[in-house]
CSV table of C-alpha atoms in Angstrom, one decimal:
chain,number,residue,atom,x,y,z
A,1,ASP,CA,199.5,-102.9,12.4
A,2,GLY,CA,202.3,-100.5,13.0
A,3,ALA,CA,205.0,-103.0,11.9
A,4,MET,CA,207.8,-102.5,9.4
A,5,HIS,CA,207.7,-105.4,6.9
A,6,LEU,CA,210.6,-106.8,4.9
A,7,VAL,CA,209.6,-109.7,2.5
A,8,PHE,CA,212.0,-112.2,1.1
A,9,VAL,CA,210.9,-114.6,-1.7
A,10,ASN,CA,213.0,-117.7,-2.1
A,11,GLY,CA,215.7,-116.0,-0.2
A,12,HIS,CA,215.8,-112.7,-2.1
A,13,PHE,CA,214.6,-109.3,-0.9
A,14,SER,CA,211.4,-108.1,-2.6
A,15,ALA,CA,211.3,-104.3,-2.5
A,16,ASP,CA,207.9,-104.2,-4.2
A,17,LEU,CA,206.3,-106.2,-1.3
A,18,SER,CA,208.3,-104.5,1.5
A,19,ASP,CA,208.3,-101.2,3.3
A,20,ALA,CA,211.0,-98.8,2.5
A,21,GLU,CA,214.4,-99.6,3.9
A,22,SER,CA,216.0,-97.4,6.6
A,23,ALA,CA,219.7,-96.9,6.8
A,24,ASP,CA,221.4,-94.2,8.9
A,25,GLU,CA,223.8,-94.0,11.9
A,26,GLN,CA,221.0,-94.4,14.4
A,27,VAL,CA,218.6,-97.0,12.9
A,28,THR,CA,219.2,-99.4,10.1
A,29,VAL,CA,216.6,-101.9,8.8
A,30,ALA,CA,217.7,-103.0,5.4
A,31,SER,CA,218.5,-106.0,3.2
A,32,VAL,CA,221.9,-107.6,3.6
A,33,ALA,CA,222.4,-107.4,-0.2
A,34,GLY,CA,221.9,-103.7,-0.1
A,35,ALA,CA,224.1,-103.3,2.9
A,36,LEU,CA,226.9,-105.3,1.2
A,37,GLU,CA,226.6,-103.0,-1.8
A,38,ARG,CA,227.1,-100.1,0.5
A,39,GLY,CA,230.1,-101.8,2.2
A,40,ASP,CA,228.4,-101.7,5.6
A,41,PRO,CA,231.1,-102.9,8.1
A,42,ALA,CA,228.5,-104.6,10.3
A,43,VAL,CA,227.5,-107.1,7.6
A,44,LEU,CA,231.1,-107.5,6.3
A,45,GLY,CA,232.3,-108.4,9.7
A,46,ASP,CA,229.5,-110.8,10.4
A,47,VAL,CA,229.8,-112.6,7.0
A,48,LEU,CA,233.5,-113.1,7.6
A,49,GLU,CA,232.9,-114.4,11.2
A,50,ALA,CA,233.1,-118.2,11.2
A,51,ASP,CA,230.9,-120.6,13.1
A,52,PRO,CA,233.5,-123.3,13.8
A,53,GLY,CA,232.5,-127.0,13.4
A,54,ARG,CA,229.1,-126.4,11.8
A,55,ALA,CA,228.9,-127.3,8.2
A,56,PHE,CA,225.6,-125.7,7.5
A,57,SER,CA,226.9,-122.3,8.8
A,58,ALA,CA,229.9,-122.7,6.5
A,59,LEU,CA,227.5,-123.4,3.6
A,60,ASN,CA,225.4,-120.4,4.5
A,61,GLU,CA,228.5,-118.2,4.6
A,62,ALA,CA,229.6,-119.5,1.2
A,63,PHE,CA,226.3,-119.0,-0.6
A,64,ALA,CA,224.3,-116.3,1.4
A,65,ALA,CA,222.9,-113.8,-1.0
A,66,ASP,CA,220.4,-111.9,1.1
A,67,GLY,CA,218.8,-111.5,4.5
A,68,CYS,CA,218.2,-108.6,6.8
A,69,LEU,CA,220.4,-106.2,8.7
A,70,ILE,CA,218.9,-104.5,11.8
A,71,ARG,CA,221.0,-102.1,13.8
A,72,LEU,CA,219.9,-99.9,16.6
A,73,ALA,CA,222.2,-97.3,18.2
A,74,ALA,CA,222.4,-97.0,22.0
A,75,GLY,CA,219.1,-96.0,23.6
A,76,ARG,CA,217.1,-96.2,20.3
A,77,SER,CA,213.9,-98.1,19.7
A,78,LEU,CA,211.3,-98.4,17.0
A,79,GLU,CA,207.6,-97.5,17.5
A,80,GLY,CA,206.4,-100.8,16.1
A,81,PRO,CA,207.9,-104.3,15.5
A,82,VAL,CA,210.0,-105.3,12.5
A,83,GLN,CA,208.6,-108.3,10.6
A,84,LEU,CA,210.8,-110.4,8.4
A,85,LEU,CA,208.6,-112.6,6.1
A,86,PHE,CA,210.4,-115.4,4.3
A,87,VAL,CA,208.3,-117.0,1.6
A,88,SER,CA,209.4,-120.2,-0.1
A,89,VAL,CA,207.6,-120.8,-3.4
A,90,ASP,CA,207.8,-123.9,-5.6
A,91,GLN,CA,210.4,-123.6,-8.4
A,92,ASP,CA,211.2,-125.7,-11.5
A,93,ARG,CA,213.9,-127.6,-9.6
A,94,PRO,CA,214.8,-128.1,-5.9
A,95,ALA,CA,216.6,-125.0,-4.5
A,96,LEU,CA,218.9,-124.2,-1.6
A,97,ILE,CA,218.0,-120.9,0.1
A,98,ASN,CA,220.6,-119.3,2.4
A,99,PRO,CA,219.2,-116.3,4.3
A,100,ARG,CA,221.4,-114.6,6.8
A,101,ASN,CA,220.1,-112.1,9.3
A,102,VAL,CA,222.2,-109.8,11.5
A,103,VAL,CA,220.6,-108.0,14.4
A,104,MET,CA,222.7,-105.6,16.5
A,105,ILE,CA,220.9,-103.9,19.5
A,106,GLY,CA,222.9,-101.1,21.2
A,107,ASP,CA,223.1,-100.4,24.9
A,108,GLY,CA,219.7,-99.7,26.3
A,109,ALA,CA,218.0,-100.1,22.9
A,110,ARG,CA,214.8,-102.1,22.4
A,111,LEU,CA,213.5,-104.2,19.5
A,112,ASP,CA,210.4,-106.2,18.8
A,113,LEU,CA,211.2,-108.7,16.0
A,114,ILE,CA,208.8,-111.0,14.2
A,115,GLU,CA,210.3,-113.7,12.0
A,116,SER,CA,207.9,-115.7,9.8
A,117,HIS,CA,208.6,-118.6,7.5
A,118,VAL,CA,205.9,-119.6,5.1
A,119,VAL,CA,206.1,-122.5,2.5
A,120,LEU,CA,203.7,-122.3,-0.4
A,121,GLY,CA,203.2,-125.3,-2.7
A,122,ALA,CA,204.8,-128.7,-2.2
A,123,GLY,CA,207.9,-127.3,-0.6
A,124,GLY,CA,210.8,-128.5,-2.7
A,125,ALA,CA,213.3,-126.0,-1.3
A,126,LEU,CA,215.8,-126.4,1.6
A,127,THR,CA,216.1,-123.2,3.6
A,128,ASN,CA,219.4,-122.9,5.5
A,129,LEU,CA,218.9,-120.0,7.9
A,130,VAL,CA,221.6,-118.3,10.1
A,131,ASN,CA,220.7,-115.5,12.5
A,132,ARG,CA,223.2,-113.6,14.6
A,133,VAL,CA,221.9,-111.4,17.3
A,134,VAL,CA,223.9,-109.1,19.6
A,135,VAL,CA,222.1,-107.4,22.5
A,136,GLY,CA,224.1,-104.7,24.3
A,137,THR,CA,224.1,-103.7,27.9
A,138,GLY,CA,220.6,-103.1,29.2
A,139,GLY,CA,219.1,-103.9,25.8
A,140,GLU,CA,215.9,-105.7,25.2
A,141,LEU,CA,214.7,-108.1,22.4
A,142,ARG,CA,211.3,-109.7,22.0
A,143,HIS,CA,211.7,-112.2,19.2
A,144,ASP,CA,208.6,-114.0,17.9
A,145,ARG,CA,209.2,-116.8,15.3
A,146,LEU,CA,206.6,-118.8,13.3
A,147,GLN,CA,207.3,-121.5,10.8
A,148,ILE,CA,204.2,-122.7,9.0
A,149,GLY,CA,203.2,-124.1,5.6
A,150,ALA,CA,203.4,-127.2,3.4
A,151,ALA,CA,204.2,-130.6,4.9
A,152,GLY,CA,207.0,-131.0,2.4
A,153,GLY,CA,209.1,-128.0,3.4
A,154,THR,CA,212.6,-128.2,4.9
A,155,LEU,CA,214.1,-125.6,7.2
A,156,ILE,CA,217.4,-125.8,9.1
A,157,GLY,CA,217.9,-122.7,11.2
A,158,ARG,CA,220.5,-121.5,13.7
A,159,THR,CA,220.1,-118.5,15.9
A,160,ARG,CA,223.0,-117.3,18.1
A,161,TYR,CA,222.3,-114.7,20.8
A,162,GLU,CA,225.1,-112.8,22.5
A,163,LEU,CA,223.7,-111.1,25.6
A,164,SER,CA,225.5,-108.4,27.6
A,165,ALA,CA,224.9,-107.4,31.2
A,166,ASP,CA,221.3,-106.6,32.2
A,167,ALA,CA,220.0,-107.6,28.7
A,168,ARG,CA,216.5,-109.0,28.4
A,169,LEU,CA,215.6,-111.7,25.8
A,170,THR,CA,212.2,-113.3,25.2
A,171,GLN,CA,212.1,-115.7,22.2
A,172,THR,CA,208.9,-117.6,21.4
A,173,LEU,CA,208.6,-119.9,18.4
A,174,ALA,CA,206.1,-122.2,16.9
A,175,THR,CA,206.9,-124.9,14.4
A,176,LEU,CA,203.8,-126.0,12.5
A,177,GLY,CA,204.5,-128.0,9.4
A,178,GLY,CA,207.5,-129.2,7.4
A,179,ALA,CA,208.9,-132.5,6.4
A,180,LEU,CA,212.1,-131.7,8.3
A,181,VAL,CA,212.7,-128.8,10.6
A,182,ARG,CA,215.7,-128.2,12.8
A,183,ASN,CA,215.8,-125.3,15.2
A,184,GLU,CA,219.2,-124.6,16.7
A,185,ILE,CA,219.4,-121.9,19.4
A,186,HIS,CA,222.7,-120.9,21.1
A,187,ALA,CA,222.4,-118.2,23.7
A,188,VAL,CA,225.6,-116.9,25.3
A,189,ILE,CA,225.1,-115.0,28.6
A,190,GLN,CA,228.1,-112.7,28.7
A,191,GLY,CA,227.2,-110.4,31.5
A,192,ALA,CA,225.5,-110.2,34.9
A,193,GLY,CA,221.8,-109.5,35.4
A,194,VAL,CA,220.6,-111.1,32.1
A,195,GLU,CA,217.2,-112.6,31.8
A,196,ALA,CA,216.7,-115.0,28.9
A,197,ASN,CA,213.4,-116.8,28.3
A,198,LEU,CA,213.2,-119.3,25.4
A,199,ASN,CA,209.7,-120.6,24.7
A,200,GLY,CA,208.7,-123.1,22.0
A,201,MET,CA,205.9,-125.2,20.6
A,202,TYR,CA,206.0,-127.8,17.8
A,203,LEU,CA,203.3,-129.9,16.1
A,204,THR,CA,204.3,-132.9,14.0
A,205,ARG,CA,202.0,-135.1,11.8
A,206,GLU,CA,202.3,-137.9,9.3
A,207,ARG,CA,206.0,-138.6,8.9
A,208,GLN,CA,207.3,-135.1,9.8
A,209,HIS,CA,210.4,-134.6,11.9
A,210,VAL,CA,211.3,-131.6,14.1
A,211,ASP,CA,214.5,-131.1,16.0
A,212,ASN,CA,215.0,-128.5,18.7
A,213,ASN,CA,218.6,-128.1,19.8
A,214,ILE,CA,219.2,-125.5,22.5
A,215,LEU,CA,222.3,-124.4,24.3
A,216,VAL,CA,222.2,-121.7,27.0
A,217,ASP,CA,225.8,-120.9,28.0
A,218,HIS,CA,226.0,-119.0,31.4
A,219,ALA,CA,229.5,-117.4,31.2
A,220,ALA,CA,228.8,-114.6,33.7
A,221,PRO,CA,227.3,-114.6,37.3
A,222,GLY,CA,224.0,-113.5,38.5
A,223,SER,CA,221.8,-114.2,35.5
A,224,THR,CA,218.6,-116.2,34.8
A,225,SER,CA,217.5,-118.4,31.9
A,226,ASP,CA,214.3,-120.4,31.4
A,227,GLN,CA,213.5,-122.9,28.6
A,228,PHE,CA,209.9,-123.9,28.2
A,229,TYR,CA,209.0,-126.2,25.3
A,230,LYS,CA,205.9,-128.2,24.4
A,231,GLY,CA,205.4,-130.7,21.6
A,232,ILE,CA,202.4,-132.4,20.1
A,233,LEU,CA,203.0,-135.5,18.0
A,234,ASP,CA,200.6,-137.3,15.7
A,235,GLY,CA,200.7,-140.0,13.0
A,236,GLN,CA,204.2,-141.6,12.5
A,237,SER,CA,206.0,-138.3,13.2
A,238,ARG,CA,209.1,-137.8,15.3
A,239,ALA,CA,210.5,-135.0,17.3
A,240,VAL,CA,213.7,-134.4,19.2
A,241,PHE,CA,214.4,-132.0,22.1
A,242,ALA,CA,218.0,-131.6,23.1
A,243,GLY,CA,218.3,-128.8,25.6
A,244,LYS,CA,221.5,-128.1,27.4
A,245,ILE,CA,222.4,-125.6,30.1
A,246,VAL,CA,226.1,-124.9,30.8
A,247,VAL,CA,227.0,-122.9,33.9
A,248,ARG,CA,230.7,-122.0,33.9
A,249,ARG,CA,232.8,-121.7,37.0
A,250,ALA,CA,232.6,-117.9,37.0
A,251,ALA,CA,228.8,-117.9,36.7
A,252,GLN,CA,227.9,-118.1,40.4
A,253,LYS,CA,224.4,-117.0,41.5
A,254,THR,CA,222.9,-118.4,38.3
A,255,ASN,CA,219.3,-119.5,38.1
A,256,ALA,CA,218.6,-121.8,35.1
A,257,TYR,CA,215.5,-123.8,34.4
A,258,GLN,CA,214.4,-126.1,31.6
A,259,ALA,CA,211.1,-128.0,30.9
A,260,ASN,CA,210.0,-130.1,27.9
A,261,ASN,CA,206.5,-131.6,27.9
A,262,ASN,CA,205.2,-133.7,25.1
A,263,LEU,CA,201.7,-135.0,24.1
A,264,LEU,CA,201.5,-138.1,22.0
A,265,LEU,CA,198.3,-138.4,20.0
A,266,SER,CA,199.3,-141.6,18.2
A,267,PRO,CA,200.9,-144.8,19.3
A,268,ASP,CA,203.3,-144.6,16.3
A,269,ALA,CA,204.6,-141.1,17.2
A,270,GLU,CA,208.0,-140.8,18.9
A,271,ILE,CA,209.7,-138.2,21.0
A,272,ASP,CA,213.4,-138.2,22.0
A,273,THR,CA,214.0,-135.7,24.7
A,274,LYS,CA,217.3,-135.0,26.4
A,275,PRO,CA,217.4,-132.2,29.0
A,276,GLU,CA,221.0,-131.7,30.2
A,277,LEU,CA,222.8,-129.7,32.8
A,278,GLU,CA,226.6,-129.1,32.9
A,279,ILE,CA,227.4,-127.1,36.0
A,280,PHE,CA,230.9,-126.0,37.1
A,281,ALA,CA,229.8,-123.5,39.7
A,282,ASP,CA,228.6,-124.3,43.2
A,283,ASP,CA,226.2,-121.5,44.1
A,284,VAL,CA,223.4,-122.0,41.6
A,285,LYS,CA,219.8,-123.0,41.3
A,286,CYS,CA,219.2,-125.2,38.3
A,287,SER,CA,216.5,-127.7,37.3
A,288,HIS,CA,215.4,-129.6,34.3
A,289,GLY,CA,212.6,-132.1,33.4
A,290,ALA,CA,210.8,-133.8,30.6
A,291,THR,CA,207.5,-135.6,30.2
A,292,ALA,CA,205.8,-137.6,27.5
A,293,GLY,CA,202.3,-139.0,27.7
A,294,GLU,CA,198.8,-139.3,26.2
A,295,LEU,CA,195.6,-137.3,26.9
A,296,ASP,CA,194.1,-137.8,30.3
A,297,GLU,CA,191.1,-140.2,30.0
A,298,ARG,CA,189.4,-138.6,33.0
A,299,GLU,CA,189.5,-135.2,31.3
A,300,LEU,CA,188.2,-136.7,28.1
A,301,PHE,CA,185.4,-138.4,30.0
A,302,TYR,CA,184.5,-135.1,31.7
A,303,LEU,CA,184.2,-133.2,28.4
A,304,ARG,CA,182.2,-136.1,26.8
A,305,SER,CA,179.8,-135.9,29.7
A,306,ARG,CA,179.3,-132.3,28.8
A,307,GLY,CA,178.1,-133.2,25.3
A,308,LEU,CA,181.3,-132.9,23.3
A,309,ASP,CA,182.0,-135.5,20.6
A,310,PRO,CA,185.3,-137.5,21.0
A,311,VAL,CA,187.2,-135.6,18.3
A,312,THR,CA,186.3,-132.2,19.6
A,313,ALA,CA,187.1,-133.2,23.2
A,314,ARG,CA,190.5,-134.5,22.2
A,315,ASN,CA,191.2,-131.3,20.2
A,316,LEU,CA,190.1,-129.0,23.0
A,317,LEU,CA,192.5,-130.7,25.5
A,318,THR,CA,195.3,-130.6,22.9
A,319,PHE,CA,194.7,-126.9,22.2
A,320,ALA,CA,194.8,-126.1,25.9
A,321,PHE,CA,198.1,-128.0,26.2
A,322,ALA,CA,199.7,-125.8,23.6
A,323,GLY,CA,198.1,-122.6,24.9
A,324,ALA,CA,200.6,-122.1,27.6
A,325,VAL,CA,203.2,-121.4,24.9
A,326,LEU,CA,201.0,-119.5,22.5
A,327,GLU,CA,200.1,-117.0,25.1
A,328,ARG,CA,203.8,-116.1,25.5
A,329,PHE,CA,204.0,-114.6,22.0
A,330,ALA,CA,204.7,-110.9,22.3
A,331,HIS,CA,202.5,-109.9,19.4
A,332,PRO,CA,198.8,-110.8,19.2
A,333,ALA,CA,198.8,-111.1,15.4
A,334,ILE,CA,201.5,-113.8,15.5
A,335,ALA,CA,199.8,-115.6,18.3
A,336,GLU,CA,196.6,-115.7,16.3
A,337,GLN,CA,198.4,-117.1,13.2
A,338,ALA,CA,200.0,-119.8,15.4
A,339,ARG,CA,196.6,-120.6,16.9
A,340,ALA,CA,195.0,-120.9,13.4
A,341,GLY,CA,197.9,-123.1,12.2
A,342,LEU,CA,197.6,-125.4,15.1
A,343,LEU,CA,193.8,-125.8,14.6
A,344,ARG,CA,194.4,-126.6,10.9
A,345,GLY,CA,196.9,-129.3,11.9
A,346,LEU,CA,194.4,-131.0,14.2
A,347,PRO,CA,191.8,-133.5,12.9
A,348,GLY,CA,188.5,-131.7,13.0
A,349,GLY,CA,190.1,-128.5,14.0
A,350,ALA,CA,187.6,-126.5,12.1
A,351,ALA,CA,184.9,-127.5,14.6
A,352,LEU,CA,187.1,-126.4,17.5
A,353,GLU,CA,187.4,-122.9,15.9
A,354,GLU,CA,183.9,-122.1,17.0
A,355,LEU,CA,184.6,-123.1,20.6
A,356,THR,CA,187.8,-121.1,20.9
């Protein structure tokens, strides 16, 4: 598929399952453990950099053993994407896994990054993930992220983006499975002309819980951000969307948008959504909104009148609801995996597979 693959099993780099690492002055794609052994200053500086007020970041800094270092010099790009595959496998006892990824994209450089988290077995481990991403002036990052696997898995992840002038960021994530999942995203827009698009889709079932905590900090003028999140909740599950846009006084000419739409498939499911704007500038265009509701009975009736059974009709509408996010994945293979994971999570989803 043209991708460079790095595989981490229970938080540790697996050279046997991965492609060969690359480490030179122009392009580095390597494990953090290997970079630390070589004394790479990029990793040493990041590990020592604190994330004030966040206990899980401090825990990660104290116990991080591995992860990935990606560094592109100015103007460089790779022919294909880099895929980081984190696999959590059941162990004899519960485990704490602390991966730490450092991505540094130079001025005018471009990277396609795929980040996959897969839980195999009952999911007795807690993954405490920290990503730090720096995009230089005119740089571009397309970041696809997929979390999928056992209903018992637990993932707490924080990704911090630092975007310089004229940078382009598109992140699309899908959370499909896990007893407790928390996605924290902090994007700091440090220069003018930045475009940041944050897309997300989450599916919760049974008693699962998914948190999405997003902060986009406009610290410079003339930039655009867009948050687009959709949730599907079933059973007695619960989800939280806390999205915040901050526009600082110096960030005039900012355009910032936020939308969170949720579909409740069960009367026992619960969504807590809190879109928020904090604006200190006066020449801006900002909007936010949130919705929560059930499937449209008229649309269900229409599909039933065309010969579909009730379960398939409901699933078809649910799949179409999520499709607006799935189509934003940069890489077709990840979009297909997210699509398959969504179908597996819907009652009678196998029957829908033939229709889609």
